[in-house]
Tab-separated table of C-alpha atoms and ligand atoms in Angstrom:
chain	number	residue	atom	x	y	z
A	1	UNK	CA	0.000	0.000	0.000
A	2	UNK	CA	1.477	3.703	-0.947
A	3	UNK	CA	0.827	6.429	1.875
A	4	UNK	CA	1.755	9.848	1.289
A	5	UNK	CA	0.829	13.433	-0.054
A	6	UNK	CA	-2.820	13.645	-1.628
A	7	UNK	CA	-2.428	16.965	-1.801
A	8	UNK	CA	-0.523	19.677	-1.168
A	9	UNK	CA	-0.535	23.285	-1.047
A	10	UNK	CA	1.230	26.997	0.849
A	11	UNK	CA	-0.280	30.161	2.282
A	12	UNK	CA	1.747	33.154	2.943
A	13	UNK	CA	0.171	36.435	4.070
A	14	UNK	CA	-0.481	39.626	1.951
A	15	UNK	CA	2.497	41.933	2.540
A	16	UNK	CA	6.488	41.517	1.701
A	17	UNK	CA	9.826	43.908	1.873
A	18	UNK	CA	12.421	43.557	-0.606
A	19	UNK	CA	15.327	42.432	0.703
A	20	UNK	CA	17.196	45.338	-1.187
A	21	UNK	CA	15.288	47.911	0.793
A	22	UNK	CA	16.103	46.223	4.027
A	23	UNK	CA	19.767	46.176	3.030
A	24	UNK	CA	20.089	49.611	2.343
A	25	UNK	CA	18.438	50.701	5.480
A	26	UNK	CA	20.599	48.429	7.914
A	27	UNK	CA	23.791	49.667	5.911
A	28	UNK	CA	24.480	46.518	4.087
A	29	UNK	CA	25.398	45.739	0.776
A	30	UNK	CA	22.203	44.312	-0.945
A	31	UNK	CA	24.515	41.150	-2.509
A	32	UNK	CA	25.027	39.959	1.179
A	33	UNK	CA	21.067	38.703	1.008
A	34	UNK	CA	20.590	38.369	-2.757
A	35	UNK	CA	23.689	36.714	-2.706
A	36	UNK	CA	25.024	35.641	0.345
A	37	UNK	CA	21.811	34.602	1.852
A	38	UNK	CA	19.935	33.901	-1.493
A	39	UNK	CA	16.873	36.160	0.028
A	40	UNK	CA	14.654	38.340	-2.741
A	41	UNK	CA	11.792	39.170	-0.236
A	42	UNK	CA	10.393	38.282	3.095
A	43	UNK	CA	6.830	37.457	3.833
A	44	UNK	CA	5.022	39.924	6.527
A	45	UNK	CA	2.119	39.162	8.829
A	46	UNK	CA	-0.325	41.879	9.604
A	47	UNK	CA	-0.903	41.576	13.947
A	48	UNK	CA	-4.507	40.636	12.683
A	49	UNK	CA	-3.336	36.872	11.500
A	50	UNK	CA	-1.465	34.347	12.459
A	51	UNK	CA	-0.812	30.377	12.413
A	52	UNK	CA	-3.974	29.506	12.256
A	53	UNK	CA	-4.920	32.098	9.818
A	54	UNK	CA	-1.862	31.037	7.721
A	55	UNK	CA	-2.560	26.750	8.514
A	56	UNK	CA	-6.402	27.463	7.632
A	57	UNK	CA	-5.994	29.088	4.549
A	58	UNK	CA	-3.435	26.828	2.960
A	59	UNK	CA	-5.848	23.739	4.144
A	60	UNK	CA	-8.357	25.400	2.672
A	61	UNK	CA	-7.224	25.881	-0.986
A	62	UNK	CA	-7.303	21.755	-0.788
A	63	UNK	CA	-10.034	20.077	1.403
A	64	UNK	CA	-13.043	18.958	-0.189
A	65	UNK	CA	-16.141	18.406	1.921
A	66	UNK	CA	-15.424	15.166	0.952
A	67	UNK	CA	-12.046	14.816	3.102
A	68	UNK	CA	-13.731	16.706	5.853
A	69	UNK	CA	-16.057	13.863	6.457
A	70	UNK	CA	-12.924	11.927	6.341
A	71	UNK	CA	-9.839	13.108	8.584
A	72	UNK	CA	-9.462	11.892	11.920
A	73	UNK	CA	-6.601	13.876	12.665
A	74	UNK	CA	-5.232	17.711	12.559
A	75	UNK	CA	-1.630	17.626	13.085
A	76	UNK	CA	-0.241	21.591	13.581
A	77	UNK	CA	3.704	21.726	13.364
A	78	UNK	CA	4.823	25.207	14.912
A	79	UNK	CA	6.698	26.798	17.429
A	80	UNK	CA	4.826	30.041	16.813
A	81	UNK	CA	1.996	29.045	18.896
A	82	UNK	CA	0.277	32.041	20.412
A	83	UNK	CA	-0.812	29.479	23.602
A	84	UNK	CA	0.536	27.401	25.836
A	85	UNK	CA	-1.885	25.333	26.578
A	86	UNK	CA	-4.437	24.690	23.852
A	87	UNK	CA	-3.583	23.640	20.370
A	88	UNK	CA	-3.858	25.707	16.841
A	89	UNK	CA	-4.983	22.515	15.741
A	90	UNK	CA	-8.206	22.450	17.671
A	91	UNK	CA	-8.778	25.828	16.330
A	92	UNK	CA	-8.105	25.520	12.685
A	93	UNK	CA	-10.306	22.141	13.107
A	94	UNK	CA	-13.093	24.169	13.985
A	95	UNK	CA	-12.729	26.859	10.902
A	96	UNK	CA	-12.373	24.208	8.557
A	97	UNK	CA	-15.882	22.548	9.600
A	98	UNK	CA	-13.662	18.629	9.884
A	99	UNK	CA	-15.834	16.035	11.152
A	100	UNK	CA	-15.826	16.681	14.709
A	101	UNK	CA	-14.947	12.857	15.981
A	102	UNK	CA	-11.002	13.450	15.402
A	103	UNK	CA	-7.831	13.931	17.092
A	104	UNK	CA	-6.469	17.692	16.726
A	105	UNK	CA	-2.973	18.476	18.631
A	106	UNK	CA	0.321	20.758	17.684
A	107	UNK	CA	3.680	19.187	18.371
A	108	UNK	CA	6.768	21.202	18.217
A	109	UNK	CA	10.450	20.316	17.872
A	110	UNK	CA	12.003	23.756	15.933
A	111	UNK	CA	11.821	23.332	12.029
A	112	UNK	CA	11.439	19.724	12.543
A	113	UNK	CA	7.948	19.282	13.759
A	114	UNK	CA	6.085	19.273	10.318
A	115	UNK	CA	8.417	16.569	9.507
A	116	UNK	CA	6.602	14.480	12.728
A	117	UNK	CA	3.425	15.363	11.842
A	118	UNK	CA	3.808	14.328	8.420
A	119	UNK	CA	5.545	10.980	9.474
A	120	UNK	CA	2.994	10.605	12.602
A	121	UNK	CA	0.319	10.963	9.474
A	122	UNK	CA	2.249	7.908	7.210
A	123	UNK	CA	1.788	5.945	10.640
A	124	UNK	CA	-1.935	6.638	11.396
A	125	UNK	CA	-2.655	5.647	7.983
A	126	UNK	CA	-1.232	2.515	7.683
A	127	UNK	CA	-3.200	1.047	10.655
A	128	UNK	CA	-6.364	3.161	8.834
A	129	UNK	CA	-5.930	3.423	5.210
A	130	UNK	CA	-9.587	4.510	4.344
A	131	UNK	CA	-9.239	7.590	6.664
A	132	UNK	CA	-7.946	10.580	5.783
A	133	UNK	CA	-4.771	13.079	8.416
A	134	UNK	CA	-4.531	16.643	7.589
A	135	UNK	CA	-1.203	18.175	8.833
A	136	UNK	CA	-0.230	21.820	9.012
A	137	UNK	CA	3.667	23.165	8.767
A	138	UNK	CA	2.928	27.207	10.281
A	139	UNK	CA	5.308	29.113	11.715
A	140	UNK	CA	6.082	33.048	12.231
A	141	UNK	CA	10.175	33.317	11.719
A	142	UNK	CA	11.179	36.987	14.065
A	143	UNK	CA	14.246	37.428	14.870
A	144	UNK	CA	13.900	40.834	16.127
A	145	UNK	CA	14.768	44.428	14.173
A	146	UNK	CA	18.095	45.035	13.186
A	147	UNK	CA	19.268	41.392	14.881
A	148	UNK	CA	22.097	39.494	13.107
A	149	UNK	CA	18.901	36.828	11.837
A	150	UNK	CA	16.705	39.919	10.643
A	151	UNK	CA	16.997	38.987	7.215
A	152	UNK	CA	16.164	35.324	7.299
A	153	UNK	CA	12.805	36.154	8.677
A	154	UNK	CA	9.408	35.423	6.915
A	155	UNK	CA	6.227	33.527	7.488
A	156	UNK	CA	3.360	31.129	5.995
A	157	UNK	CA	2.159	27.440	6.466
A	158	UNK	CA	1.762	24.808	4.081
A	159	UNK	CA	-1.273	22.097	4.511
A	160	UNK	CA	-0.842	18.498	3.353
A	161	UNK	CA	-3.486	16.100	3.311
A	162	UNK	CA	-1.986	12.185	4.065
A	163	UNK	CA	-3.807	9.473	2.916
A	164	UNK	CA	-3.481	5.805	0.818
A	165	UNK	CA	-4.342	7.068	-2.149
A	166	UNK	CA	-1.855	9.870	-2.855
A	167	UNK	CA	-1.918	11.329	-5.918
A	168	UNK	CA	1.015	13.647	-5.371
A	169	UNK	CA	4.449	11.506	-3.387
A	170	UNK	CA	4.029	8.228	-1.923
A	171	UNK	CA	6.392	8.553	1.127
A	172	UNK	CA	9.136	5.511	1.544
A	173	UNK	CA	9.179	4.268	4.814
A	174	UNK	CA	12.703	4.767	5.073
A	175	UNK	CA	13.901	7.482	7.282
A	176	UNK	CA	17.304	7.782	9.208
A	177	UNK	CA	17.156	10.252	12.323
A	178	UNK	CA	20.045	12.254	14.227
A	179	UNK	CA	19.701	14.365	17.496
A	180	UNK	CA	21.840	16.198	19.008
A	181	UNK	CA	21.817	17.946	22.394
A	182	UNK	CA	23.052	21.590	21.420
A	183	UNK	CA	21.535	25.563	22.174
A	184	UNK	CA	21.844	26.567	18.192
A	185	UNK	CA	18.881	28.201	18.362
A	186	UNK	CA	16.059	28.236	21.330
A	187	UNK	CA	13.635	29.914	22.569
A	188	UNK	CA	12.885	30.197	26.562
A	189	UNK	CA	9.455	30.970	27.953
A	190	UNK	CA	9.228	35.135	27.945
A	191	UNK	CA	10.894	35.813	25.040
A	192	UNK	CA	9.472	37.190	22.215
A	193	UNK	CA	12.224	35.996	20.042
A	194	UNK	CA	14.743	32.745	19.743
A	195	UNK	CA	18.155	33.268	20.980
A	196	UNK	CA	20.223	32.270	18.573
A	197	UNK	CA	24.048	31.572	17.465
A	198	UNK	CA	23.954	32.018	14.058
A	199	UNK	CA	27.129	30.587	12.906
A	200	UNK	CA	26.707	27.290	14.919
A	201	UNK	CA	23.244	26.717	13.297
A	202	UNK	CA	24.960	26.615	9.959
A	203	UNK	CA	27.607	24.434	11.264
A	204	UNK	CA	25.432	21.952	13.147
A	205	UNK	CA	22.925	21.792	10.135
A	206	UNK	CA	25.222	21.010	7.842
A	207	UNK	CA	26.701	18.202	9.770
A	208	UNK	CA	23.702	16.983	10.612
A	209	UNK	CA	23.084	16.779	6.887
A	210	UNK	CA	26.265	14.803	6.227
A	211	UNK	CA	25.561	12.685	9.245
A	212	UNK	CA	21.945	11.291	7.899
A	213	UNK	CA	23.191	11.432	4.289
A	214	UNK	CA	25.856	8.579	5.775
A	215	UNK	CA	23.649	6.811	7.680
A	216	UNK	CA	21.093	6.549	4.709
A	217	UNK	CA	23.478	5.119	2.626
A	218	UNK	CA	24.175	2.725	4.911
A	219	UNK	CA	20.803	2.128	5.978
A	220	UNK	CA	18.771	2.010	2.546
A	221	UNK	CA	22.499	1.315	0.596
A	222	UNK	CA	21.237	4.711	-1.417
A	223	UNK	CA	23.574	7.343	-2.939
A	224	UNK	CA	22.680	10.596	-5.199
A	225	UNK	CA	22.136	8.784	-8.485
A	226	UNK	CA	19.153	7.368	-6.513
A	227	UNK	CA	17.566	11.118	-6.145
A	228	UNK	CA	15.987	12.810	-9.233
A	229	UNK	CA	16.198	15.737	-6.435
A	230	UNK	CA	17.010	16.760	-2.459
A	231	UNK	CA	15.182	18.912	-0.946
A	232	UNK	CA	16.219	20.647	2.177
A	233	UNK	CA	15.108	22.656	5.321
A	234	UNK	CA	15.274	26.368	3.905
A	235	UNK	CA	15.977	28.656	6.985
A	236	UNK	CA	17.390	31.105	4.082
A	237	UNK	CA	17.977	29.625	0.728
A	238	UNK	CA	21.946	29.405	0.405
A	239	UNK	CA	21.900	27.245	3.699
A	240	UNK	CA	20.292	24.036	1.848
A	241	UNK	CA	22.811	24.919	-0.823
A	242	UNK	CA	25.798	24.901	1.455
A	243	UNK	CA	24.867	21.658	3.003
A	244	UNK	CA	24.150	19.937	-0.723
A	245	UNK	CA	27.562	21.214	-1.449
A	246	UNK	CA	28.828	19.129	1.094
A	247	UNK	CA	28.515	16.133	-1.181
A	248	UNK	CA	30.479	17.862	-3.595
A	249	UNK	CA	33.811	16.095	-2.749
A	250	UNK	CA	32.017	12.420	-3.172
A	251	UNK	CA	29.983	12.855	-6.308
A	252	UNK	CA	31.049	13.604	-9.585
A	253	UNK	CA	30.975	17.287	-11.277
A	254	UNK	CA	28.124	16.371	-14.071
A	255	UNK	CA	26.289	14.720	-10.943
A	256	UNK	CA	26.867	18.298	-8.812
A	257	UNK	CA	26.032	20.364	-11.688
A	258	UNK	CA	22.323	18.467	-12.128
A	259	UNK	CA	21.587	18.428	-8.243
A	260	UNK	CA	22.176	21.829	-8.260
A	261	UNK	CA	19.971	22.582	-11.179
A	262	UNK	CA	16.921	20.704	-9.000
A	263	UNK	CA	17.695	22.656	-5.655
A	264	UNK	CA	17.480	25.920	-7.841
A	265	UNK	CA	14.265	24.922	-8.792
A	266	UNK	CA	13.218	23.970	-5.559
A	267	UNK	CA	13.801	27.152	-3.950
A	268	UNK	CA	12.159	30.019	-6.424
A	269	UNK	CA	9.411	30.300	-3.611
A	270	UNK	CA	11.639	30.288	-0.905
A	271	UNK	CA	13.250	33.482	-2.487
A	272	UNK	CA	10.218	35.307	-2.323
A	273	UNK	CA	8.924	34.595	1.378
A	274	UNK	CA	11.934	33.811	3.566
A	275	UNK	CA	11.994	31.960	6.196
A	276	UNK	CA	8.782	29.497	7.367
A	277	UNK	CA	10.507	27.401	9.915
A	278	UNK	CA	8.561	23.788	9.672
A	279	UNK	CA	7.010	24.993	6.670
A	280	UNK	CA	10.320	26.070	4.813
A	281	UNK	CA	11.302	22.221	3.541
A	282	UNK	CA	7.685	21.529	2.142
A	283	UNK	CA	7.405	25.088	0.388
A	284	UNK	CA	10.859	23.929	-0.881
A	285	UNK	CA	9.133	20.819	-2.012
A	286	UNK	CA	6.271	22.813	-3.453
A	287	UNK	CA	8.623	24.831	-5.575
A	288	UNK	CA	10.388	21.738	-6.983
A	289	UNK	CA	6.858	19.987	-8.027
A	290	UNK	CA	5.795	23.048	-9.653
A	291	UNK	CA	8.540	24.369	-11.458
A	292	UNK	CA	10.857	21.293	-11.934
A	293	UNK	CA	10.320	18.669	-14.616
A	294	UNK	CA	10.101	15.658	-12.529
A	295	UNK	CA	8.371	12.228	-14.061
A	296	UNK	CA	6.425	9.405	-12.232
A	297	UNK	CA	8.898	6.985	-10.505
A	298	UNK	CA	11.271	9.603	-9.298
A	299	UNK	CA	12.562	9.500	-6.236
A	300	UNK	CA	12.553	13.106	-4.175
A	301	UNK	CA	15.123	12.894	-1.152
A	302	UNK	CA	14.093	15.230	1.809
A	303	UNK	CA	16.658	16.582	4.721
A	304	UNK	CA	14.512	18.163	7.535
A	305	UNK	CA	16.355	20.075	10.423
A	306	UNK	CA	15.102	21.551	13.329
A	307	UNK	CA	17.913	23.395	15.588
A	308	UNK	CA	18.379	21.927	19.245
A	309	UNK	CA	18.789	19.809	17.718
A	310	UNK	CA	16.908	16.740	15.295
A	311	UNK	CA	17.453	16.009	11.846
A	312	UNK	CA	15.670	13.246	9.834
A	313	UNK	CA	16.252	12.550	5.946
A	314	UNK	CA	13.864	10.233	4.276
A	315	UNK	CA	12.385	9.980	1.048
A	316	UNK	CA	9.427	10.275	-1.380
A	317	UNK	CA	8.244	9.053	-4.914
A	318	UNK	CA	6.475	11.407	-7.496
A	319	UNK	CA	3.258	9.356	-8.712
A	320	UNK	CA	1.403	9.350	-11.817
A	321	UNK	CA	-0.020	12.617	-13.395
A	322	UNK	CA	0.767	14.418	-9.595
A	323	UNK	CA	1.073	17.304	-11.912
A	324	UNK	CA	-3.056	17.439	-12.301
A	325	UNK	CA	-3.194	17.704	-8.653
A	326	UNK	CA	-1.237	21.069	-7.949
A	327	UNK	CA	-2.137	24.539	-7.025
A	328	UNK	CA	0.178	26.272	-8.945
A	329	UNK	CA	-1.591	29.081	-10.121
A	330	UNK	CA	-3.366	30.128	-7.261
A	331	UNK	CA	0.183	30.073	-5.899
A	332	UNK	CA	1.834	32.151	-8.230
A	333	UNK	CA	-1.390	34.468	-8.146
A	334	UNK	CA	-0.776	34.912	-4.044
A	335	UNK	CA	2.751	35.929	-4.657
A	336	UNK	CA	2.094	38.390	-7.581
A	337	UNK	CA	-0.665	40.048	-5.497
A	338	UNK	CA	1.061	40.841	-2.767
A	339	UNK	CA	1.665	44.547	-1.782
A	340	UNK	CA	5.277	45.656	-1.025
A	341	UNK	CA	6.138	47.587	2.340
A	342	UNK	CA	8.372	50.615	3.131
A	343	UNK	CA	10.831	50.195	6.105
A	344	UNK	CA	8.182	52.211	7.938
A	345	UNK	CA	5.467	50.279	7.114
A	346	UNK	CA	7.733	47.016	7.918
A	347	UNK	CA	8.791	47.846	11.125
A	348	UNK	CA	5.461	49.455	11.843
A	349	UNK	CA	3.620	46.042	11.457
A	350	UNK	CA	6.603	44.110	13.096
A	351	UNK	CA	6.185	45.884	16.344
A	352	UNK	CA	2.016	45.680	16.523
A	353	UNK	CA	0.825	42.983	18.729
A	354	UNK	CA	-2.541	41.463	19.805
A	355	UNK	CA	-3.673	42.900	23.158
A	356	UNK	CA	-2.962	41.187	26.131
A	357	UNK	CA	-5.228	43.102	28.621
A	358	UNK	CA	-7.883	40.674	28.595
A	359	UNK	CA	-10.499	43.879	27.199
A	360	UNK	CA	-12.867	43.974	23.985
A	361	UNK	CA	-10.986	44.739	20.423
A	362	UNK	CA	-12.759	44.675	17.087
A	363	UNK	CA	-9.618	44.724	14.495
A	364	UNK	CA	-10.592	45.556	10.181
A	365	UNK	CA	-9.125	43.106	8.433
A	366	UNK	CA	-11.656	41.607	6.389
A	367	UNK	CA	-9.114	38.411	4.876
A	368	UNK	CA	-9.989	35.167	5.014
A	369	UNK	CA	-9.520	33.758	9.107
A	370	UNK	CA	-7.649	36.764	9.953
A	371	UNK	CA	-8.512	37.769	13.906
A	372	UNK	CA	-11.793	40.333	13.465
A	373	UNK	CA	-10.943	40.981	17.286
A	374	UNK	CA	-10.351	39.695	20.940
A	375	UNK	CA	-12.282	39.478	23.826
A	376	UNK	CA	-10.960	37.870	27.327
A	377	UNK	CA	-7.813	36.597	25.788
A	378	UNK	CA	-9.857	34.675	23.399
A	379	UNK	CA	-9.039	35.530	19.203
A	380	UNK	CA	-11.999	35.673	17.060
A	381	UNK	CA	-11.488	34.855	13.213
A	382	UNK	CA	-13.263	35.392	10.347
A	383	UNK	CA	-14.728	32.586	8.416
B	1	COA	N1	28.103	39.890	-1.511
B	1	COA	C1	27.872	38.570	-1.588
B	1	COA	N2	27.931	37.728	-0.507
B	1	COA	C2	28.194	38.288	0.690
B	1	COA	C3	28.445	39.661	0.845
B	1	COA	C4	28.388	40.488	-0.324
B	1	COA	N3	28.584	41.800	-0.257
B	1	COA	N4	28.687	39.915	2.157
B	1	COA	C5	28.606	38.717	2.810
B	1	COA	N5	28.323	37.734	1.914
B	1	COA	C6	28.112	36.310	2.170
B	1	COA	C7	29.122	35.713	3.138
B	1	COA	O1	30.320	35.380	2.485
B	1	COA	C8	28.337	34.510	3.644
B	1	COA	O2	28.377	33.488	2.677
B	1	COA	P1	28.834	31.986	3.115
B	1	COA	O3	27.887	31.584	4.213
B	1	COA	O4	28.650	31.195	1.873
B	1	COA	O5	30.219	32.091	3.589
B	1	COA	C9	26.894	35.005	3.677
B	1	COA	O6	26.872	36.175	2.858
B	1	COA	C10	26.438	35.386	5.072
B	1	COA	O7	27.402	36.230	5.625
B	1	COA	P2	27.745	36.190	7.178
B	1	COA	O8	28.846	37.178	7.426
B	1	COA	O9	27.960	34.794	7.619
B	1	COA	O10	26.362	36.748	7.747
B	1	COA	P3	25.901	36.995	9.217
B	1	COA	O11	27.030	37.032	10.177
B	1	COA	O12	25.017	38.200	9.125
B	1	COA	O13	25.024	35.692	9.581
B	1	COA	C11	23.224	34.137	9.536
B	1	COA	C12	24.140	35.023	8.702
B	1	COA	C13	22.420	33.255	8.604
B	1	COA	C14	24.039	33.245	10.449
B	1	COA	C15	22.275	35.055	10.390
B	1	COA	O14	21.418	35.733	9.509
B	1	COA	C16	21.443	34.282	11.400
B	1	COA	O15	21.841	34.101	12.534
B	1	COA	N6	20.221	33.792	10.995
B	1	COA	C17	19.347	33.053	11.892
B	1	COA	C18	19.790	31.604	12.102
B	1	COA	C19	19.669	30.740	10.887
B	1	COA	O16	19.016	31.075	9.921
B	1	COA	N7	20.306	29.578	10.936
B	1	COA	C20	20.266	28.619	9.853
B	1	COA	C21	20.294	27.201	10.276
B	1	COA	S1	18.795	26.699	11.081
């Protein structure tokens, strides 16, 4: 039986900054992101939206009533949860109308946890293959104004709907795991943003890389020929690039050169929005579907990381005709439309929060699950 990705889709809010104008007012030369980071523009969230605004509008551009009736389980991967307590997952259950008798519940583990969810889905339906899992990769990526990870900030979610008929990837049940127990990148209760060492995130992510690449090839006796493409964790686009370099000294140049050709294709959304935490390796995976030639039979290799650290690297196959079953052009349409900010109007909208005085707020933003206001702590979307 093939489990996997039925469907597949990304939501990132309404609003971006280039990443030239950001340059320019920080005092830095604009090839450091173009180039150095391989950043064109970062996504921006009005206060008035958040995960589950971003995890129920990418669901939404997929779910039939049809799969409603159908999943038993909402799976939210974030670490931009805005409670403690209860679960986005609950929540975005609810705006979706799913068939109330299912399971709903957000894990977290950094930019790993859609990677859980999605495996937790593969396991869920095995034991139940006529039952549908829907499972959401959201995150909000701030680093803070003018901090050294400023630029590899950015935001969105991207909704995948698991079952054992997938016409997109069946997933191979072959995935090698590494943690490691190392402060990269964390973020203690009370702060508003992770503390992070910047450098030793690349390091350890790129290790981790080679470490799972090893331990695949011993485990499932696998090397690059086997991958029509890799796919990686996309904190800022050049870091997947660094890390697929690392393979450079073991593979030949003609097999380099058409890796390299894939991950380009794989990360012309990433460009545009930045950084999605969980989301960033399956809006990687998004951009390779949609603008990569890949046929049925081909075999997609995927390197998740999540800092702290836990890195898995697994695989998927492309199925028949998954081509039919893409949302490409309402996804170019959402990244055309967007409107572009000033530095004013970016750092404007970074600083505004959601009250947290407990009183009455009505809020205008008429989009799709945004937050029309707040009353005793509790948000109150649209739908
Ligand atoms: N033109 C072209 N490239 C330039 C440049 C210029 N004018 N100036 C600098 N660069 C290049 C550097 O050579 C470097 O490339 P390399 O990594 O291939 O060597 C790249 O731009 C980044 O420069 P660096 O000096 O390392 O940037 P930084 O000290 O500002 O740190 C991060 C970059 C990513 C570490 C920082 O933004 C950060 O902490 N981000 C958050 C954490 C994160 O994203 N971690 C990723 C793993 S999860």
């Amino acid at each position: 039986m093939k489990i996997g990705i039925d469907k597949i889709a990304f939501h990132v809010p309404n609003y971006y900054l280039d990443m030239t104008d950001l340059a320019l007012a920080r005092g830095v030369d604009p090839n450091k992101f173009h180039i150095g980071l391989g950043q064109d523009q970062m996504a921006m969230l009005p206060f008035t939206q958040d995960i589950i605004t971003l995890g129920a509008c990418a669901a939404e551009k997929i779910l039939t009533d049809e799969d409603k009736n159908k999943i038993d389980m909402v799976i939210v991967g974030t670490e931009s949860s805005n409670d403690f307590s209860k679960s986005a997952a609950v929540i975005i259950h609810h705006l979706l109308n799913i068939q109330p008798y299912a399971r709903s519940f957000e894990i977290k583990q950094a930019c790993y946890s859609g990677t859980v969810a999605l495996q937790q889905a593969r396991d869920y339906i095995a034991a139940h293959p006529d039952r549908k899992v829907l499972v959401i990769a959201a995150d909000i990526a701030k680093y803070g104004l003018n901090s050294g990870g400023e630029p590899t900030q950015g935001c969105g979610a991207v909704a995948m709907l698991v079952s054992s008929q997938p016409k997109i990837l069946a997933l191979n049940n072959d995935s090698v795991f590494y943690s490691e127990d190392v402060y990269d990148f964390w973020r203690p209760s009370g702060h508003d943003y992770p503390l992070v060492d910047g450098h030793l995130s690349n390091e350890i992510y790129i290790d981790s890389f080679l470490k799972v690449w090893e331990e695949n090839k011993k485990v499932n006796k696998k090397n690059s020929q086997d991958y029509a493409a890799l796919t990686f964790h996309l904190p800022y686009t050049k870091m997947g690039r660094k890390a697929l370099r690392g393979l450079y000294p073991t593979i030949s140049e003609e097999e380099a050169k058409r890796l390299e050709q894939k991950y380009d294709e794989a990360i012309t959304y990433s460009r545009r929005v930045g950084n999605l935490y969980t989301g960033s390796l399956y809006l990687g995976l998004i951009s390779l579907l949609e603008n990569s030639s890949l046929t049925a039979g081909d075999q997609v290799g995927l390197f998740s990381y999540g800092s702290g650290s836990v890195s898995e690297f697994f695989s998927a196959e492309v199925m028949p005709g998954f081509e039919n079953h893409l949302v490409k052009k309402e996804h170019s349409a959402l990244l055309d439309k967007r409107t572009q900010l000033s530095i004013p109007e970016y750092e404007e909208m970074f600083s505004k929060k959601i009250p947290t005085d407990g009183k009455q707020y009505l809020f205008d933003d008429k989009s799709h699950f945004a937050i029309r206001g707040i009353d005793h702590d509790i948000r109150i979307y649209n739908n």
